Amino acid sequence: MSQQITGQMPMEETSVKPVKLQQIGEGQGQGQNMFEGNLSLIRDVKVKLEAVVGQTEVTVGELFDLKNQSVLQLNVATNAPIDVRLDGKVIARGHLVVVGDNFGVCIEEILPVNE
């Protein structure tokens, strides 16, 4: 049986079930580009994006009690948008998808860039 670890231990058992995501192919997207202008000087510079599903807070005791098959309950609903971050700043939002054997994020909203 899986152990559930949360910031506050629930009084009753919470159901734990796997997420079923729809398989989609890689797409080019549609609409306007996130940035406009001449990017030729920096086009090949690699940056790291993070897709943040959620987070949780646990005590040190709960952290040390984690075992194989323990479940951490995150602070977001299963249908909540996923934040896409660049250098810690949220730049877009989307939803989880499956691409081949990997997770992906289908972008639904590009946030305005604050100068």
mmCIF file of N, CA and C in Angstrom:
data_model
loop_
_atom_site.group_PDB
_atom_site.id
_atom_site.type_symbol
_atom_site.label_atom_id
_atom_site.label_comp_id
_atom_site.label_asym_id
_atom_site.label_seq_id
_atom_site.Cartn_x
_atom_site.Cartn_y
_atom_site.Cartn_z
ATOM 1 N N MET A 1 0.836 -1.175 0.000
ATOM 2 C CA MET A 1 0.000 0.000 0.000
ATOM 3 C C MET A 1 0.877 1.233 0.000
ATOM 4 N N SER A 2 0.522 2.262 -0.758
ATOM 5 C CA SER A 2 1.304 3.486 -0.841
ATOM 6 C C SER A 2 1.118 4.322 0.398
ATOM 7 N N GLN A 3 2.190 4.949 0.817
ATOM 8 C CA GLN A 3 2.117 5.880 1.935
ATOM 9 C C GLN A 3 1.933 7.271 1.374
ATOM 10 N N GLN A 4 1.024 8.037 1.937
ATOM 11 C CA GLN A 4 0.791 9.395 1.454
ATOM 12 C C GLN A 4 1.447 10.359 2.412
ATOM 13 N N ILE A 5 2.266 11.250 1.883
ATOM 14 C CA ILE A 5 2.929 12.262 2.682
ATOM 15 C C ILE A 5 2.414 13.612 2.221
ATOM 16 N N THR A 6 1.886 14.404 3.126
ATOM 17 C CA THR A 6 1.468 15.764 2.803
ATOM 18 C C THR A 6 1.930 16.677 3.911
ATOM 19 N N GLY A 7 1.795 17.968 3.700
ATOM 20 C CA GLY A 7 2.168 18.931 4.729
ATOM 21 C C GLY A 7 1.412 18.671 6.016
ATOM 22 N N GLN A 8 0.163 18.297 5.932
ATOM 23 C CA GLN A 8 -0.626 17.894 7.087
ATOM 24 C C GLN A 8 -1.203 16.529 6.764
ATOM 25 N N MET A 9 -0.970 15.563 7.612
ATOM 26 C CA MET A 9 -1.436 14.210 7.356
ATOM 27 C C MET A 9 -2.964 14.189 7.403
ATOM 28 N N PRO A 10 -3.617 13.633 6.376
ATOM 29 C CA PRO A 10 -5.077 13.598 6.358
ATOM 30 C C PRO A 10 -5.618 12.609 7.384
ATOM 31 N N MET A 11 -6.820 12.897 7.865
ATOM 32 C CA MET A 11 -7.456 12.021 8.833
ATOM 33 C C MET A 11 -7.984 10.766 8.145
ATOM 34 N N GLU A 12 -8.394 10.872 6.891
ATOM 35 C CA GLU A 12 -8.916 9.722 6.176
ATOM 36 C C GLU A 12 -8.073 9.470 4.930
ATOM 37 N N GLU A 13 -8.127 8.274 4.424
ATOM 38 C CA GLU A 13 -7.365 7.881 3.230
ATOM 39 C C GLU A 13 -7.840 8.665 2.009
ATOM 40 N N THR A 14 -6.928 9.218 1.257
ATOM 41 C CA THR A 14 -7.240 9.907 0.015
ATOM 42 C C THR A 14 -6.950 8.956 -1.128
ATOM 43 N N SER A 15 -7.810 8.949 -2.141
ATOM 44 C CA SER A 15 -7.585 8.026 -3.251
ATOM 45 C C SER A 15 -6.380 8.466 -4.060
ATOM 46 N N VAL A 16 -5.597 7.505 -4.496
ATOM 47 C CA VAL A 16 -4.425 7.747 -5.329
ATOM 48 C C VAL A 16 -4.609 6.931 -6.590
ATOM 49 N N LYS A 17 -4.555 7.610 -7.742
ATOM 50 C CA LYS A 17 -4.728 6.901 -9.002
ATOM 51 C C LYS A 17 -3.789 7.497 -10.041
ATOM 52 N N PRO A 18 -3.362 6.700 -11.016
ATOM 53 C CA PRO A 18 -2.468 7.222 -12.055
ATOM 54 C C PRO A 18 -3.195 8.209 -12.961
ATOM 55 N N VAL A 19 -2.438 9.117 -13.537
ATOM 56 C CA VAL A 19 -2.983 10.100 -14.468
ATOM 57 C C VAL A 19 -2.960 9.506 -15.869
ATOM 58 N N LYS A 20 -4.067 9.629 -16.608
ATOM 59 C CA LYS A 20 -4.123 9.162 -17.989
ATOM 60 C C LYS A 20 -4.132 10.391 -18.883
ATOM 61 N N LEU A 21 -3.100 10.517 -19.705
ATOM 62 C CA LEU A 21 -2.972 11.662 -20.589
ATOM 63 C C LEU A 21 -3.160 11.233 -22.036
ATOM 64 N N GLN A 22 -3.688 12.127 -22.831
ATOM 65 C CA GLN A 22 -3.915 11.856 -24.244
ATOM 66 C C GLN A 22 -2.596 11.948 -25.007
ATOM 67 N N GLN A 23 -2.341 10.977 -25.876
ATOM 68 C CA GLN A 23 -1.146 10.987 -26.728
ATOM 69 C C GLN A 23 -1.348 11.962 -27.875
ATOM 70 N N ILE A 24 -0.423 12.883 -28.069
ATOM 71 C CA ILE A 24 -0.492 13.787 -29.212
ATOM 72 C C ILE A 24 0.866 13.837 -29.887
ATOM 73 N N GLY A 25 0.888 14.249 -31.129
ATOM 74 C CA GLY A 25 2.142 14.390 -31.861
ATOM 75 C C GLY A 25 2.754 15.758 -31.605
ATOM 76 N N GLU A 26 4.019 15.886 -31.939
ATOM 77 C CA GLU A 26 4.670 17.180 -31.787
ATOM 78 C C GLU A 26 4.071 18.160 -32.780
ATOM 79 N N GLY A 27 3.825 19.367 -32.331
ATOM 80 C CA GLY A 27 3.206 20.366 -33.194
ATOM 81 C C GLY A 27 4.056 21.615 -33.296
ATOM 82 N N GLN A 28 3.821 22.369 -34.341
ATOM 83 C CA GLN A 28 4.539 23.620 -34.550
ATOM 84 C C GLN A 28 3.867 24.779 -33.832
ATOM 85 N N GLY A 29 2.684 24.565 -33.317
ATOM 86 C CA GLY A 29 1.964 25.643 -32.661
ATOM 87 C C GLY A 29 1.292 26.528 -33.689
ATOM 88 N N GLN A 30 0.527 27.471 -33.190
ATOM 89 C CA GLN A 30 -0.160 28.383 -34.084
ATOM 90 C C GLN A 30 -0.260 29.741 -33.419
ATOM 91 N N GLY A 31 -0.547 30.739 -34.191
ATOM 92 C CA GLY A 31 -0.650 32.086 -33.652
ATOM 93 C C GLY A 31 0.673 32.827 -33.740
ATOM 94 N N GLN A 32 0.748 33.892 -32.980
ATOM 95 C CA GLN A 32 1.896 34.785 -33.006
ATOM 96 C C GLN A 32 3.058 34.235 -32.182
ATOM 97 N N ASN A 33 4.295 34.485 -32.612
ATOM 98 C CA ASN A 33 5.480 34.078 -31.865
ATOM 99 C C ASN A 33 5.550 34.825 -30.541
ATOM 100 N N MET A 34 6.224 34.200 -29.563
ATOM 101 C CA MET A 34 6.371 34.822 -28.255
ATOM 102 C C MET A 34 7.169 36.126 -28.356
ATOM 103 N N PHE A 35 8.208 36.132 -29.172
ATOM 104 C CA PHE A 35 9.043 37.316 -29.335
ATOM 105 C C PHE A 35 9.128 37.669 -30.814
ATOM 106 N N GLU A 36 9.105 38.918 -31.107
ATOM 107 C CA GLU A 36 9.255 39.400 -32.477
ATOM 108 C C GLU A 36 10.616 40.079 -32.609
ATOM 109 N N GLY A 37 11.093 40.211 -33.813
ATOM 110 C CA GLY A 37 12.338 40.927 -34.043
ATOM 111 C C GLY A 37 13.420 40.011 -34.586
ATOM 112 N N ASN A 38 14.598 40.590 -34.781
ATOM 113 C CA ASN A 38 15.736 39.869 -35.334
ATOM 114 C C ASN A 38 16.470 39.153 -34.207
ATOM 115 N N LEU A 39 16.339 37.839 -34.168
ATOM 116 C CA LEU A 39 16.982 37.039 -33.132
ATOM 117 C C LEU A 39 18.183 36.270 -33.664
ATOM 118 N N SER A 40 18.673 36.650 -34.830
ATOM 119 C CA SER A 40 19.714 35.867 -35.488
ATOM 120 C C SER A 40 20.985 35.735 -34.646
ATOM 121 N N LEU A 41 21.328 36.723 -33.843
ATOM 122 C CA LEU A 41 22.541 36.647 -33.023
ATOM 123 C C LEU A 41 22.414 35.660 -31.867
ATOM 124 N N ILE A 42 21.221 35.439 -31.393
ATOM 125 C CA ILE A 42 21.047 34.579 -30.216
ATOM 126 C C ILE A 42 20.202 33.346 -30.485
ATOM 127 N N ARG A 43 19.804 33.121 -31.717
ATOM 128 C CA ARG A 43 18.893 32.022 -32.054
ATOM 129 C C ARG A 43 19.387 30.674 -31.552
ATOM 130 N N ASP A 44 20.691 30.391 -31.564
ATOM 131 C CA ASP A 44 21.211 29.080 -31.185
ATOM 132 C C ASP A 44 21.642 28.984 -29.725
ATOM 133 N N VAL A 45 21.414 30.036 -28.927
ATOM 134 C CA VAL A 45 21.737 29.992 -27.503
ATOM 135 C C VAL A 45 20.701 29.115 -26.809
ATOM 136 N N LYS A 46 21.181 28.140 -26.039
ATOM 137 C CA LYS A 46 20.268 27.235 -25.346
ATOM 138 C C LYS A 46 19.869 27.833 -24.001
ATOM 139 N N VAL A 47 18.599 27.698 -23.677
ATOM 140 C CA VAL A 47 18.075 28.119 -22.377
ATOM 141 C C VAL A 47 17.322 26.938 -21.771
ATOM 142 N N LYS A 48 17.176 26.924 -20.474
ATOM 143 C CA LYS A 48 16.482 25.833 -19.811
ATOM 144 C C LYS A 48 15.116 26.314 -19.340
ATOM 145 N N LEU A 49 14.077 25.627 -19.812
ATOM 146 C CA LEU A 49 12.714 25.895 -19.371
ATOM 147 C C LEU A 49 12.314 24.824 -18.364
ATOM 148 N N GLU A 50 11.507 25.211 -17.394
ATOM 149 C CA GLU A 50 10.957 24.272 -16.425
ATOM 150 C C GLU A 50 9.443 24.239 -16.572
ATOM 151 N N ALA A 51 8.877 23.068 -16.498
ATOM 152 C CA ALA A 51 7.426 22.916 -16.457
ATOM 153 C C ALA A 51 7.072 22.503 -15.036
ATOM 154 N N VAL A 52 6.402 23.374 -14.319
ATOM 155 C CA VAL A 52 6.141 23.161 -12.897
ATOM 156 C C VAL A 52 4.736 22.608 -12.718
ATOM 157 N N VAL A 53 4.662 21.394 -12.227
ATOM 158 C CA VAL A 53 3.379 20.730 -12.021
ATOM 159 C C VAL A 53 2.755 21.184 -10.704
ATOM 160 N N GLY A 54 3.530 21.338 -9.670
ATOM 161 C CA GLY A 54 3.023 21.755 -8.366
ATOM 162 C C GLY A 54 4.102 21.631 -7.319
ATOM 163 N N GLN A 55 3.708 21.857 -6.085
ATOM 164 C CA GLN A 55 4.659 21.748 -4.986
ATOM 165 C C GLN A 55 3.932 21.319 -3.725
ATOM 166 N N THR A 56 4.685 20.956 -2.729
ATOM 167 C CA THR A 56 4.120 20.602 -1.435
ATOM 168 C C THR A 56 5.108 20.992 -0.358
ATOM 169 N N GLU A 57 4.639 21.053 0.841
ATOM 170 C CA GLU A 57 5.480 21.378 1.984
ATOM 171 C C GLU A 57 5.392 20.222 2.966
ATOM 172 N N VAL A 58 6.529 19.729 3.419
ATOM 173 C CA VAL A 58 6.562 18.630 4.374
ATOM 174 C C VAL A 58 7.491 19.003 5.515
ATOM 175 N N THR A 59 7.299 18.337 6.640
ATOM 176 C CA THR A 59 8.219 18.518 7.759
ATOM 177 C C THR A 59 9.466 17.679 7.496
ATOM 178 N N VAL A 60 10.512 17.957 8.232
ATOM 179 C CA VAL A 60 11.731 17.160 8.099
ATOM 180 C C VAL A 60 11.433 15.708 8.469
ATOM 181 N N GLY A 61 10.598 15.496 9.460
ATOM 182 C CA GLY A 61 10.222 14.135 9.854
ATOM 183 C C GLY A 61 9.526 13.404 8.722
ATOM 184 N N GLU A 62 8.571 14.082 8.048
ATOM 185 C CA GLU A 62 7.879 13.467 6.912
ATOM 186 C C GLU A 62 8.847 13.198 5.768
ATOM 187 N N LEU A 63 9.800 14.097 5.556
ATOM 188 C CA LEU A 63 10.806 13.907 4.512
ATOM 189 C C LEU A 63 11.617 12.647 4.774
ATOM 190 N N PHE A 64 12.039 12.447 6.013
ATOM 191 C CA PHE A 64 12.840 11.275 6.346
ATOM 192 C C PHE A 64 12.016 9.998 6.381
ATOM 193 N N ASP A 65 10.681 10.114 6.459
ATOM 194 C CA ASP A 65 9.809 8.937 6.439
ATOM 195 C C ASP A 65 9.479 8.466 5.024
ATOM 196 N N LEU A 66 9.902 9.202 3.990
ATOM 197 C CA LEU A 66 9.600 8.806 2.612
ATOM 198 C C LEU A 66 10.241 7.457 2.286
ATOM 199 N N LYS A 67 9.478 6.622 1.591
ATOM 200 C CA LYS A 67 9.948 5.301 1.158
ATOM 201 C C LYS A 67 9.537 5.112 -0.296
ATOM 202 N N ASN A 68 9.997 4.031 -0.922
ATOM 203 C CA ASN A 68 9.498 3.676 -2.245
ATOM 204 C C ASN A 68 7.984 3.549 -2.175
ATOM 205 N N GLN A 69 7.286 4.051 -3.192
ATOM 206 C CA GLN A 69 5.838 4.015 -3.303
ATOM 207 C C GLN A 69 5.135 5.043 -2.415
ATOM 208 N N SER A 70 5.884 5.898 -1.687
ATOM 209 C CA SER A 70 5.238 6.993 -0.955
ATOM 210 C C SER A 70 4.651 7.952 -1.976
ATOM 211 N N VAL A 71 3.571 8.615 -1.631
ATOM 212 C CA VAL A 71 2.909 9.551 -2.527
ATOM 213 C C VAL A 71 2.944 10.935 -1.905
ATOM 214 N N LEU A 72 3.432 11.900 -2.655
ATOM 215 C CA LEU A 72 3.408 13.299 -2.235
ATOM 216 C C LEU A 72 2.236 13.977 -2.923
ATOM 217 N N GLN A 73 1.323 14.525 -2.143
ATOM 218 C CA GLN A 73 0.181 15.232 -2.720
ATOM 219 C C GLN A 73 0.607 16.666 -3.010
ATOM 220 N N LEU A 74 0.442 17.089 -4.271
ATOM 221 C CA LEU A 74 0.817 18.430 -4.674
ATOM 222 C C LEU A 74 -0.340 19.400 -4.441
ATOM 223 N N ASN A 75 -0.046 20.685 -4.525
ATOM 224 C CA ASN A 75 -1.023 21.721 -4.189
ATOM 225 C C ASN A 75 -1.881 22.171 -5.367
ATOM 226 N N VAL A 76 -1.988 21.349 -6.404
ATOM 227 C CA VAL A 76 -2.769 21.748 -7.583
ATOM 228 C C VAL A 76 -3.748 20.657 -7.972
ATOM 229 N N ALA A 77 -4.834 21.066 -8.590
ATOM 230 C CA ALA A 77 -5.830 20.119 -9.088
ATOM 231 C C ALA A 77 -5.303 19.457 -10.358
ATOM 232 N N THR A 78 -5.874 18.315 -10.701
ATOM 233 C CA THR A 78 -5.413 17.573 -11.875
ATOM 234 C C THR A 78 -5.672 18.324 -13.176
ATOM 235 N N ASN A 79 -6.624 19.244 -13.185
ATOM 236 C CA ASN A 79 -6.914 19.997 -14.406
ATOM 237 C C ASN A 79 -6.331 21.412 -14.379
ATOM 238 N N ALA A 80 -5.501 21.715 -13.398
ATOM 239 C CA ALA A 80 -4.898 23.050 -13.293
ATOM 240 C C ALA A 80 -3.830 23.230 -14.366
ATOM 241 N N PRO A 81 -3.644 24.461 -14.851
ATOM 242 C CA PRO A 81 -2.601 24.693 -15.849
ATOM 243 C C PRO A 81 -1.208 24.483 -15.259
ATOM 244 N N ILE A 82 -0.283 24.122 -16.144
ATOM 245 C CA ILE A 82 1.115 23.913 -15.786
ATOM 246 C C ILE A 82 1.876 25.197 -16.099
ATOM 247 N N ASP A 83 2.669 25.695 -15.146
ATOM 248 C CA ASP A 83 3.490 26.878 -15.386
ATOM 249 C C ASP A 83 4.766 26.497 -16.118
ATOM 250 N N VAL A 84 5.119 27.260 -17.137
ATOM 251 C CA VAL A 84 6.396 27.107 -17.840
ATOM 252 C C VAL A 84 7.254 28.288 -17.415
ATOM 253 N N ARG A 85 8.424 27.979 -16.827
ATOM 254 C CA ARG A 85 9.276 29.035 -16.277
ATOM 255 C C ARG A 85 10.615 29.110 -17.006
ATOM 256 N N LEU A 86 11.085 30.316 -17.164
ATOM 257 C CA LEU A 86 12.419 30.605 -17.682
ATOM 258 C C LEU A 86 13.129 31.388 -16.608
ATOM 259 N N ASP A 87 14.221 30.834 -16.088
ATOM 260 C CA ASP A 87 14.987 31.475 -15.027
ATOM 261 C C ASP A 87 14.094 31.842 -13.840
ATOM 262 N N GLY A 88 13.166 30.927 -13.492
ATOM 263 C CA GLY A 88 12.304 31.124 -12.337
ATOM 264 C C GLY A 88 11.080 31.992 -12.580
ATOM 265 N N LYS A 89 10.972 32.614 -13.756
ATOM 266 C CA LYS A 89 9.847 33.488 -14.059
ATOM 267 C C LYS A 89 8.866 32.770 -14.969
ATOM 268 N N VAL A 90 7.581 32.813 -14.608
ATOM 269 C CA VAL A 90 6.549 32.161 -15.415
ATOM 270 C C VAL A 90 6.376 32.944 -16.714
ATOM 271 N N ILE A 91 6.575 32.257 -17.857
ATOM 272 C CA ILE A 91 6.447 32.922 -19.163
ATOM 273 C C ILE A 91 5.278 32.381 -19.978
ATOM 274 N N ALA A 92 4.749 31.207 -19.562
ATOM 275 C CA ALA A 92 3.644 30.603 -20.304
ATOM 276 C C ALA A 92 2.928 29.615 -19.399
ATOM 277 N N ARG A 93 1.729 29.216 -19.843
ATOM 278 C CA ARG A 93 0.955 28.193 -19.136
ATOM 279 C C ARG A 93 0.389 27.225 -20.160
ATOM 280 N N GLY A 94 0.200 25.981 -19.737
ATOM 281 C CA GLY A 94 -0.360 24.979 -20.628
ATOM 282 C C GLY A 94 -0.876 23.794 -19.852
ATOM 283 N N HIS A 95 -1.074 22.677 -20.546
ATOM 284 C CA HIS A 95 -1.521 21.459 -19.870
ATOM 285 C C HIS A 95 -0.611 20.296 -20.255
ATOM 286 N N LEU A 96 -0.541 19.320 -19.367
ATOM 287 C CA LEU A 96 0.306 18.152 -19.593
ATOM 288 C C LEU A 96 -0.231 17.304 -20.721
ATOM 289 N N VAL A 97 0.680 16.804 -21.545
ATOM 290 C CA VAL A 97 0.354 15.865 -22.615
ATOM 291 C C VAL A 97 1.438 14.791 -22.636
ATOM 292 N N VAL A 98 1.214 13.755 -23.424
ATOM 293 C CA VAL A 98 2.213 12.717 -23.629
ATOM 294 C C VAL A 98 2.718 12.833 -25.056
ATOM 295 N N VAL A 99 4.042 12.850 -25.228
ATOM 296 C CA VAL A 99 4.667 12.884 -26.544
ATOM 297 C C VAL A 99 5.600 11.681 -26.595
ATOM 298 N N GLY A 100 5.187 10.643 -27.318
ATOM 299 C CA GLY A 100 5.970 9.397 -27.320
ATOM 300 C C GLY A 100 5.958 8.806 -25.925
ATOM 301 N N ASP A 101 7.149 8.610 -25.342
ATOM 302 C CA ASP A 101 7.266 8.081 -23.981
ATOM 303 C C ASP A 101 7.572 9.182 -22.975
ATOM 304 N N ASN A 102 7.393 10.431 -23.351
ATOM 305 C CA ASN A 102 7.739 11.556 -22.479
ATOM 306 C C ASN A 102 6.519 12.417 -22.182
ATOM 307 N N PHE A 103 6.606 13.158 -21.094
ATOM 308 C CA PHE A 103 5.627 14.191 -20.835
ATOM 309 C C PHE A 103 5.944 15.394 -21.712
ATOM 310 N N GLY A 104 4.947 16.189 -21.991
ATOM 311 C CA GLY A 104 5.119 17.439 -22.704
ATOM 312 C C GLY A 104 4.136 18.454 -22.145
ATOM 313 N N VAL A 105 4.255 19.683 -22.587
ATOM 314 C CA VAL A 105 3.320 20.735 -22.203
ATOM 315 C C VAL A 105 2.781 21.363 -23.471
ATOM 316 N N CYS A 106 1.470 21.354 -23.628
ATOM 317 C CA CYS A 106 0.818 22.025 -24.741
ATOM 318 C C CYS A 106 0.532 23.457 -24.283
ATOM 319 N N ILE A 107 1.211 24.435 -24.889
ATOM 320 C CA ILE A 107 1.096 25.829 -24.471
ATOM 321 C C ILE A 107 -0.289 26.358 -24.804
ATOM 322 N N GLU A 108 -0.952 26.935 -23.818
ATOM 323 C CA GLU A 108 -2.278 27.509 -23.974
ATOM 324 C C GLU A 108 -2.271 29.026 -23.836
ATOM 325 N N GLU A 109 -1.272 29.549 -23.122
ATOM 326 C CA GLU A 109 -1.226 30.986 -22.856
ATOM 327 C C GLU A 109 0.228 31.430 -22.766
ATOM 328 N N ILE A 110 0.583 32.451 -23.517
ATOM 329 C CA ILE A 110 1.898 33.063 -23.398
ATOM 330 C C ILE A 110 1.697 34.364 -22.648
ATOM 331 N N LEU A 111 2.409 34.513 -21.545
ATOM 332 C CA LEU A 111 2.237 35.681 -20.698
ATOM 333 C C LEU A 111 3.003 36.869 -21.266
ATOM 334 N N PRO A 112 2.528 38.081 -21.038
ATOM 335 C CA PRO A 112 3.228 39.254 -21.553
ATOM 336 C C PRO A 112 4.604 39.399 -20.901
ATOM 337 N N VAL A 113 5.572 39.834 -21.693
ATOM 338 C CA VAL A 113 6.937 40.037 -21.202
ATOM 339 C C VAL A 113 7.010 41.446 -20.623
ATOM 340 N N ASN A 114 7.310 41.526 -19.329
ATOM 341 C CA ASN A 114 7.463 42.823 -18.680
ATOM 342 C C ASN A 114 8.900 43.273 -18.804
ATOM 343 N N GLU A 115 9.092 44.411 -19.392
ATOM 344 C CA GLU A 115 10.450 44.921 -19.620
ATOM 345 C C GLU A 115 11.062 45.402 -18.338
#
